[in-house]
PDB file of C-alpha atoms in Angstrom:
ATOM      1  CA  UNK Y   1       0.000   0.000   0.000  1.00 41.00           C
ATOM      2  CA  UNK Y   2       2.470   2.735   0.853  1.00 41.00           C
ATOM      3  CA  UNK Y   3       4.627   1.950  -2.961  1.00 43.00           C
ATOM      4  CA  UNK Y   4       1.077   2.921  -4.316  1.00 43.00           C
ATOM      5  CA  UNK Y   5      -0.210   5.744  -2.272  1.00 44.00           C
ATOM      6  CA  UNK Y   6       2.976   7.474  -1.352  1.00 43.00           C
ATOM      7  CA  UNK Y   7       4.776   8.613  -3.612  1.00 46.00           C
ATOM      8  CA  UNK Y   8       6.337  11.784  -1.837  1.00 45.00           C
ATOM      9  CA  UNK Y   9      10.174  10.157  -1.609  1.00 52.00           C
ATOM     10  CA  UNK Y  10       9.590  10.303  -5.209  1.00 56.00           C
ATOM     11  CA  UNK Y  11       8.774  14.128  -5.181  1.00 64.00           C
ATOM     12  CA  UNK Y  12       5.800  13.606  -6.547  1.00 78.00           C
ATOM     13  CA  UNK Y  13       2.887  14.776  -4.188  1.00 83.00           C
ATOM     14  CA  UNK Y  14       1.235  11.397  -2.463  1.00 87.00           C
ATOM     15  CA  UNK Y  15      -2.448  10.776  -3.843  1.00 85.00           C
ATOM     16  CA  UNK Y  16      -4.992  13.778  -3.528  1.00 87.00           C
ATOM     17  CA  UNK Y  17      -7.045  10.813  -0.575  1.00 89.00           C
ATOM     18  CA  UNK Y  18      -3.500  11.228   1.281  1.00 91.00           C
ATOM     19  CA  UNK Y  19      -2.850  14.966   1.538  1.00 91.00           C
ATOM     20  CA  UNK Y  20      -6.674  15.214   2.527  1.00 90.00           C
ATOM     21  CA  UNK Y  21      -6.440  13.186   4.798  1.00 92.00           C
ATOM     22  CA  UNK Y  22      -2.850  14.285   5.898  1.00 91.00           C
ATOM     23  CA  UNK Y  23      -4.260  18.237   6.375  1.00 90.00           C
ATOM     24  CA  UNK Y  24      -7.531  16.764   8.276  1.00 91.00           C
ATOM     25  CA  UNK Y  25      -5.068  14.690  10.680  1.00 91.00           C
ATOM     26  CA  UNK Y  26      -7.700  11.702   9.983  1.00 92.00           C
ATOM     27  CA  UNK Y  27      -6.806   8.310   9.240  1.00 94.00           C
ATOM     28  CA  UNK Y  28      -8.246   4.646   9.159  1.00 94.00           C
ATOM     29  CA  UNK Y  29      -6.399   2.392  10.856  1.00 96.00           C
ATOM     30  CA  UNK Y  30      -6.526  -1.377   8.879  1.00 95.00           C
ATOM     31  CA  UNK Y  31      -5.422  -4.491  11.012  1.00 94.00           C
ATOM     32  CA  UNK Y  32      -3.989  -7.638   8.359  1.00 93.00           C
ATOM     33  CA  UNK Y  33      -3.902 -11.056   9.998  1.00 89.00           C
ATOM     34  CA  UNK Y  34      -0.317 -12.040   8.639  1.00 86.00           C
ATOM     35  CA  UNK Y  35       1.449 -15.640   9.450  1.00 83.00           C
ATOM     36  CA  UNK Y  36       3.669 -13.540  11.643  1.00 87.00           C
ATOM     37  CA  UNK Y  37       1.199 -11.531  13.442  1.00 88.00           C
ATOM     38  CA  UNK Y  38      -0.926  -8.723  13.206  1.00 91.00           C
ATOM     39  CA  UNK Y  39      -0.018  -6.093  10.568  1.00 92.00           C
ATOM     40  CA  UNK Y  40      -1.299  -1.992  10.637  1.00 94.00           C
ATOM     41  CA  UNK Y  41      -1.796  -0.399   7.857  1.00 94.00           C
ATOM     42  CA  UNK Y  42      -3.111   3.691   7.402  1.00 94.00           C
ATOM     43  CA  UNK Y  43      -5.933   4.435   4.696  1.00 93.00           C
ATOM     44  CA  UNK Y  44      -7.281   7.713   4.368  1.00 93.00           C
ATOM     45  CA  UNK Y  45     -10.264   8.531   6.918  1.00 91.00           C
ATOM     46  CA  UNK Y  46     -13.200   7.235   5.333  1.00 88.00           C
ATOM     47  CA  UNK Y  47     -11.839   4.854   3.061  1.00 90.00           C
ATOM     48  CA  UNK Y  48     -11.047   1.492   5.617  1.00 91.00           C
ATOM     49  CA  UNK Y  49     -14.844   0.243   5.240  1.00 90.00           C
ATOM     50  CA  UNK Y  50     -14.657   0.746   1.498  1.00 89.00           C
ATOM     51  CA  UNK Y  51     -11.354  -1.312   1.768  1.00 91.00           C
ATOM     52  CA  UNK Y  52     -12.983  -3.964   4.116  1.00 91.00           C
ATOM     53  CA  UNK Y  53     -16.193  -4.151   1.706  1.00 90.00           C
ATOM     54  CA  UNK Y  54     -13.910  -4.842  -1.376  1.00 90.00           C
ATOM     55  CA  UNK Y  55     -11.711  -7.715   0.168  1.00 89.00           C
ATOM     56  CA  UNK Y  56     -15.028  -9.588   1.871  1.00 87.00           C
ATOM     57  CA  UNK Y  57     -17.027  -9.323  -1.973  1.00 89.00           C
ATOM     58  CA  UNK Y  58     -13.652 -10.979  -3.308  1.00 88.00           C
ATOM     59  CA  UNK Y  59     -13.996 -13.709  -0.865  1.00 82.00           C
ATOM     60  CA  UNK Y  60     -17.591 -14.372  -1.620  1.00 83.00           C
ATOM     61  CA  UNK Y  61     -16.472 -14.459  -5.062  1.00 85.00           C
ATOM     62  CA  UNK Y  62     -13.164 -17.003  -4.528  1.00 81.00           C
ATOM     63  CA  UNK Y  63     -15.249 -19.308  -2.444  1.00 79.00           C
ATOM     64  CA  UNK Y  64     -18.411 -18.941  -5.225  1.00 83.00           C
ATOM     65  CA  UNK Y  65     -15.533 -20.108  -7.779  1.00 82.00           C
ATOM     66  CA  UNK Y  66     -14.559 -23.258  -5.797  1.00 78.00           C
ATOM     67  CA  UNK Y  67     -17.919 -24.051  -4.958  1.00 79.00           C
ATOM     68  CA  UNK Y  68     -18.379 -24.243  -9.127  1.00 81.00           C
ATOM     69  CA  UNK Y  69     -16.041 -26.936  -8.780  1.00 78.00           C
ATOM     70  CA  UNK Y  70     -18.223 -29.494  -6.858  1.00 80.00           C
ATOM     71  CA  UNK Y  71     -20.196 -30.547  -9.707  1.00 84.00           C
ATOM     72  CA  UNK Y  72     -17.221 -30.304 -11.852  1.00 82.00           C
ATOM     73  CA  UNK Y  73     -16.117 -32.997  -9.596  1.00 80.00           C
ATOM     74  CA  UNK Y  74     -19.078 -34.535  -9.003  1.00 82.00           C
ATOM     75  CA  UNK Y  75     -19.944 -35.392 -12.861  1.00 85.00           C
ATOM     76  CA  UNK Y  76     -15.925 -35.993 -14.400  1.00 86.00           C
ATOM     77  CA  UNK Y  77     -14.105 -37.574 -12.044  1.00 83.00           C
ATOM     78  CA  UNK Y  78     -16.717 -40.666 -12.611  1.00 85.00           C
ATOM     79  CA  UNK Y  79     -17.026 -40.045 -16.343  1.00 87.00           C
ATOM     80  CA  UNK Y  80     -13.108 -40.140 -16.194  1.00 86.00           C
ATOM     81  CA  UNK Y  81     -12.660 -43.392 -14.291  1.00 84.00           C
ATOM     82  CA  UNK Y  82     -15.340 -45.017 -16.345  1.00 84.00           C
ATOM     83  CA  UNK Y  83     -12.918 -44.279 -19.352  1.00 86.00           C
ATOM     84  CA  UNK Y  84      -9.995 -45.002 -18.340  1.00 86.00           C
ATOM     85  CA  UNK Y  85     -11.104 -48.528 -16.516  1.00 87.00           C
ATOM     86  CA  UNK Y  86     -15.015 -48.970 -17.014  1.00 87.00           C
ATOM     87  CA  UNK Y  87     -16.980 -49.798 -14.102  1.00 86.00           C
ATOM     88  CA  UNK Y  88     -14.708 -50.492 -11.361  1.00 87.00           C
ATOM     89  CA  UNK Y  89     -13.233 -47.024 -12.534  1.00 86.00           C
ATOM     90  CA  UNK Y  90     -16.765 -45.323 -12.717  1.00 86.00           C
ATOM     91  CA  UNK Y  91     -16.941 -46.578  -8.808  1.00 88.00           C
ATOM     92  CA  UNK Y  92     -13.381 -45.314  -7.910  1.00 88.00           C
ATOM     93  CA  UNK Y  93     -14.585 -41.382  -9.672  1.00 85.00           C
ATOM     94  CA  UNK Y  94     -17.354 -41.635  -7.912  1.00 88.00           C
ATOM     95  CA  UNK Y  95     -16.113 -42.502  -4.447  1.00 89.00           C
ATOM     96  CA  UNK Y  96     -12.856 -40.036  -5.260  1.00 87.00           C
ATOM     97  CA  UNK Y  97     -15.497 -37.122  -6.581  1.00 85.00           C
ATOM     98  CA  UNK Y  98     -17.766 -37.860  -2.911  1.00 86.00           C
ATOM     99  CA  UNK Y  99     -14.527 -37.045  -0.942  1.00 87.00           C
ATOM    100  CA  UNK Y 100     -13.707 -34.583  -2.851  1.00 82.00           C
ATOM    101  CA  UNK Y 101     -17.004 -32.633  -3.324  1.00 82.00           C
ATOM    102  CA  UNK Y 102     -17.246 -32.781   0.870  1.00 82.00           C
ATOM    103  CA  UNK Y 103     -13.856 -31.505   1.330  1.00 81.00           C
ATOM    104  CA  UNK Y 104     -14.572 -28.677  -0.392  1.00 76.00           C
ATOM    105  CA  UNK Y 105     -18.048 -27.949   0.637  1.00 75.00           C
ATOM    106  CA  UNK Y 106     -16.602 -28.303   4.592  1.00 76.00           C
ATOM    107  CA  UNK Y 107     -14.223 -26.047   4.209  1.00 73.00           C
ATOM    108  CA  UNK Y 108     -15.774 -23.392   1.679  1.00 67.00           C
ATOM    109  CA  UNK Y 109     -19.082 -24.001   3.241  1.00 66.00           C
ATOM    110  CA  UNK Y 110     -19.013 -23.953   6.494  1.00 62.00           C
ATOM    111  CA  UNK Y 111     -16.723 -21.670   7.408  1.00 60.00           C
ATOM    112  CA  UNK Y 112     -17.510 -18.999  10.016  1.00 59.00           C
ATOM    113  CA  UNK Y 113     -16.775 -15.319   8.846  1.00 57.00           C
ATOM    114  CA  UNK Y 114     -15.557 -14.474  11.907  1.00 57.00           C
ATOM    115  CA  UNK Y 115     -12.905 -16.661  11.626  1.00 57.00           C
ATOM    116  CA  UNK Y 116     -12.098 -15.156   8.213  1.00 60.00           C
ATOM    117  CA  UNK Y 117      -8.024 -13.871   8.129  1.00 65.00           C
ATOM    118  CA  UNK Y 118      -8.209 -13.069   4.910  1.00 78.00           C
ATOM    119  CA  UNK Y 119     -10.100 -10.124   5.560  1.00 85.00           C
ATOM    120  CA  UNK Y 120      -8.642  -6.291   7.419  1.00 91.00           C
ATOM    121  CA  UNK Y 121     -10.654  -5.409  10.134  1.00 91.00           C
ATOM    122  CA  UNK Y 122     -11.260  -1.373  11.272  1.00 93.00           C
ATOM    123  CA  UNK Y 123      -9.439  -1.271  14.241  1.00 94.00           C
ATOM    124  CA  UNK Y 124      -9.782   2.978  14.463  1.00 94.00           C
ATOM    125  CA  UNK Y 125     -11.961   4.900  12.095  1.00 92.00           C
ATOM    126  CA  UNK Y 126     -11.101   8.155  11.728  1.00 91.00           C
ATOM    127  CA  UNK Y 127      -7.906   8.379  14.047  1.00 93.00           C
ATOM    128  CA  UNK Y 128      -5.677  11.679  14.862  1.00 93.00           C
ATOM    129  CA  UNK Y 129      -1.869  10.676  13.229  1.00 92.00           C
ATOM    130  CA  UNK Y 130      -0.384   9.866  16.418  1.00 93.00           C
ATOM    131  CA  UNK Y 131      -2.868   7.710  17.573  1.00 94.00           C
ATOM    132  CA  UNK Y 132      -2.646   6.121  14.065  1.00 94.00           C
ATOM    133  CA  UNK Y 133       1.133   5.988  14.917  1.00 93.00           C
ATOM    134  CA  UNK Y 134       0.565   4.482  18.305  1.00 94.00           C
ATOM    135  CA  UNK Y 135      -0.468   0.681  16.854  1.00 93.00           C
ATOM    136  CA  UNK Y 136       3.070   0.496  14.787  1.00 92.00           C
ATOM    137  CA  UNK Y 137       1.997   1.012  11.171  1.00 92.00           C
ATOM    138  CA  UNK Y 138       3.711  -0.957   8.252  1.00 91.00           C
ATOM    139  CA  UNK Y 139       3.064   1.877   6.111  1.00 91.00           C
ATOM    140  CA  UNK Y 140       3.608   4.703   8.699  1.00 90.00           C
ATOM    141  CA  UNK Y 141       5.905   6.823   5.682  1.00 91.00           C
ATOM    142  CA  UNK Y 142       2.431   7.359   4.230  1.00 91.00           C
ATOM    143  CA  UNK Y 143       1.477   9.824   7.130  1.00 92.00           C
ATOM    144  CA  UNK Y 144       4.707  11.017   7.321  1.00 92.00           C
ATOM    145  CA  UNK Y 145       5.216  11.713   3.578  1.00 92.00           C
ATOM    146  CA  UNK Y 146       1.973  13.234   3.170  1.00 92.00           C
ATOM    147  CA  UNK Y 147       2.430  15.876   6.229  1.00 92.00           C
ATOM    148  CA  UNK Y 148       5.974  16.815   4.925  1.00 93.00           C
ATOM    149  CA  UNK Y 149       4.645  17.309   1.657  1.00 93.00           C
ATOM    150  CA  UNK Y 150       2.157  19.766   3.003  1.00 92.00           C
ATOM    151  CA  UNK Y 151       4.418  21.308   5.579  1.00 93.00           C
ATOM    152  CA  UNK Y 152       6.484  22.282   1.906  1.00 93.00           C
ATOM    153  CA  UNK Y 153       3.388  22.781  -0.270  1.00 90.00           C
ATOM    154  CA  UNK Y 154       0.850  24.803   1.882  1.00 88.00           C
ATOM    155  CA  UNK Y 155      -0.544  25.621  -1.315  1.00 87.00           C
ATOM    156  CA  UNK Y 156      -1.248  21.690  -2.165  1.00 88.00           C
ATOM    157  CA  UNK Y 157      -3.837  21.741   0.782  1.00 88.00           C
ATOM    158  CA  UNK Y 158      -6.848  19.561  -0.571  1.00 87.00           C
ATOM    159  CA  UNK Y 159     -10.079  22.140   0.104  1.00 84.00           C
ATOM    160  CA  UNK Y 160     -12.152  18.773   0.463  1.00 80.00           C
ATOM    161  CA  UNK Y 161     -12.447  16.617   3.682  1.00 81.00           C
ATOM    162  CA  UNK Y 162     -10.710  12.956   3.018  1.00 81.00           C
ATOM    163  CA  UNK Y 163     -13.992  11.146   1.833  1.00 80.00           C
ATOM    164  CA  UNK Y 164     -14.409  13.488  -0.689  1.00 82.00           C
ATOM    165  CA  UNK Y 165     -11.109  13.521  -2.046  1.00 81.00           C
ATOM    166  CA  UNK Y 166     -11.397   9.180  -1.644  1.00 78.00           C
ATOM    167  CA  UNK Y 167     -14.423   9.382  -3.507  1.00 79.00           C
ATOM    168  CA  UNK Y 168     -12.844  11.453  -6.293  1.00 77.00           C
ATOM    169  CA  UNK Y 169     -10.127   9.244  -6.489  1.00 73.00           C
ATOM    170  CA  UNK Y 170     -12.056   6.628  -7.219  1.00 72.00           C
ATOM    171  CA  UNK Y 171     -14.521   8.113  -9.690  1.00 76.00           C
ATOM    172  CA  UNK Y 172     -10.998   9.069 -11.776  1.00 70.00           C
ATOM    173  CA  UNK Y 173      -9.977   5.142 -11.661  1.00 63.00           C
ATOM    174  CA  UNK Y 174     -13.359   3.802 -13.255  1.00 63.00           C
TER     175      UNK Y 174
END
């Protein structure tokens, strides 16, 4: 996130959603489940439930996908066996497609969403920078980058609060 939204090393002026965000001292405050702990990242205020919304539809879409699969399974793993070794392989697909089928539905199926890693959480809407600071962001240059941009551009002050310079943003990337 921070190669993509700050780009002040650079000297190029971090996204418009940044320096809004940046002059209103507002930030969203993500929380990643990572295999080595719990990871912070900063969003622009307003923007974290936007970014929570998008990564729980492409869930429901990645476990819709692998749910298509079940009657894949279901229907050619028996048509296979029964090619390759006729009824005693029609038996084999079938038993092999059963397993298979209830593995996926188990764990596809019947998972909880609360249990779901795969998806940030809000820890802080709408946070002052140095609480934002205070959980040990990943991306913490974003802040930073974005205030000493404005501290040397006064000028570059968005005149729009940080949801309306998000929702600009992503008007301009339809």
């Amino acid at each position: 996130m921070s190669d993509t939204a700050s780009n002040g090393r650079d000297g190029d002026p971090p996204e418009e959603p940044y320096l809004a965000a940046a002059a209103a001292d507002r930030w969203d405050v993500l929380r990643y489940e990572e295999d080595h702990g719990p990871v912070h990242r900063v969003v622009p205020a307003g923007a974290g439930s936007s970014i929570v919304t998008a990564y729980e539809r492409r869930g429901r879409s990645r476990r819709r996908l692998v749910l298509a699969l079940v009657p894949v399974a279901a229907v050619g793993l028996p048509a296979a066996g029964w090619l390759f070794a006729g009824t005693y392989g029609l038996a084999v697909g079938a038993v092999v497609a059963a397993i298979t089928a209830a593995i996926i539905v188990r764990r596809h199926v019947s998972e909880d969403p609360e249990d779901r890693t795969d998806v940030p959480d809000v820890v802080d809407a709408s946070a002052d920078a140095e609480t934002a600071r205070s959980y040990g962001l990943e991306n913490e240059a974003t802040i930073g980058d974005a205030e000493a941009y404005l501290a040397a551009n006064p000028a570059a002050t968005p005149d729009r609060s940080p949801e309306d310079a998000l929702e600009a943003a992503q008007r301009r990337s339809r």
